[in-house]
Amino acid sequence: MTFGTFLVTFGLAGVSLLLGVTVGTFWLSNQIRDLGFWFFALLFMGLVGAVVTSYSPIVQPLWLHYVLIVLTPFVLGIVGLSLLIGRGGAVKGE
């Protein structure tokens, strides 16, 4: 794995985690400003990363690569936000 591939993979996992947190905030408040812009920006960055890493996946088969790199951080973002809200560590919704 080259350093560039590592950075793209790390970035894709980070984008997936942030998308999971963003999706988890949808029910908190209807007045979250600029969420749509950032959501689509993160989605675009994740799409670019997914296309780039499909040429040289970290693990084989390709579906397992995407489960580990994209789906797992996405679910962890939603679950992590839910745990923070349950413990009172995150800002409560209105």
C-alpha positions as a printed Julia matrix, in Angstrom:
94×3 Matrix{Float64}:
   0.0    0.0    0.0
   1.37   3.37  -0.94
   1.17   6.37   1.36
  -1.38   8.01  -0.95
  -3.64   4.96  -0.8
  -3.34   4.94   2.97
  -4.37   8.6    3.15
  -7.36   8.04   0.85
  -8.46   4.98   2.85
  -8.05   6.8    6.17
  -9.97   9.77   4.75
 -12.75   7.53   3.46
 -13.15   5.93   6.88
 -13.19   9.41   8.48
 -15.79  10.66   6.02
 -17.94   7.6    6.7
 -17.71   8.22  10.44
 -18.69  11.88  10.01
 -21.58  10.91   7.74
 -22.79   8.5   10.42
 -22.69  11.29  13.01
 -24.45  13.65  10.57
 -27.2   11.14   9.85
 -27.55  10.56  13.59
 -28.2   14.3   14.13
 -31.16  14.46  11.75
 -33.67  13.8   14.52
 -32.06  16.2   17.04
 -33.27  19.48  15.62
 -34.95  20.8   12.52
 -32.85  23.95  12.68
 -29.37  22.59  12.01
 -27.98  25.15   9.59
 -25.88  24.21   6.57
 -26.27  20.51   7.28
 -27.34  19.85   3.71
 -24.23  21.49   2.25
 -21.84  19.6    4.51
 -23.71  16.35   4.03
 -23.39  16.57   0.26
 -19.75  17.69   0.5
 -18.93  14.68   2.7
 -20.92  12.41   0.41
 -18.96  13.65  -2.6
 -15.62  13.17  -0.81
 -16.67   9.67   0.22
 -17.67   8.84  -3.34
 -14.29   9.98  -4.66
 -12.52   7.93  -2.01
 -14.65   4.87  -2.76
 -13.82   5.06  -6.46
 -10.1    5.54  -5.83
  -9.83   2.66  -3.36
 -11.77   0.32  -5.64
  -8.71   0.17  -7.93
  -6.51  -1.23  -5.16
  -8.66  -2.5   -2.27
  -7.05  -3.11   1.1
  -8.68  -6.52   1.58
 -10.32  -8.94  -0.83
 -13.18  -9.42  -1.8
 -14.27  -5.9   -2.67
 -17.54  -6.07  -0.69
 -15.58  -6.86   2.5
 -13.3   -3.92   1.79
 -16.29  -1.57   1.68
 -17.9   -3.1    4.77
 -14.7   -2.51   6.76
 -13.8    0.89   5.34
 -17.23   2.49   4.78
 -20.08   0.72   6.55
 -18.37   0.03   9.89
 -17.32   3.67  10.56
 -20.76   4.86   9.4
 -22.52   2.63  11.93
 -19.99   3.55  14.62
 -20.75   7.23  14.02
 -24.47   6.71  14.58
 -23.99   4.4   17.58
 -21.3    6.64  19.11
 -23.54   9.7   18.86
 -26.42   7.75  20.4
 -24.22   6.72  23.31
 -23.04  10.3   23.85
 -26.61  11.56  23.85
 -27.7    8.78  26.22
 -24.95   9.75  28.7
 -25.64  13.46  28.36
 -22.22  14.12  26.83
 -23.58  15.69  23.64
 -25.74  18.74  23.22
 -29.36  17.88  23.72
 -31.88  18.58  20.98
 -34.62  21.13  21.35
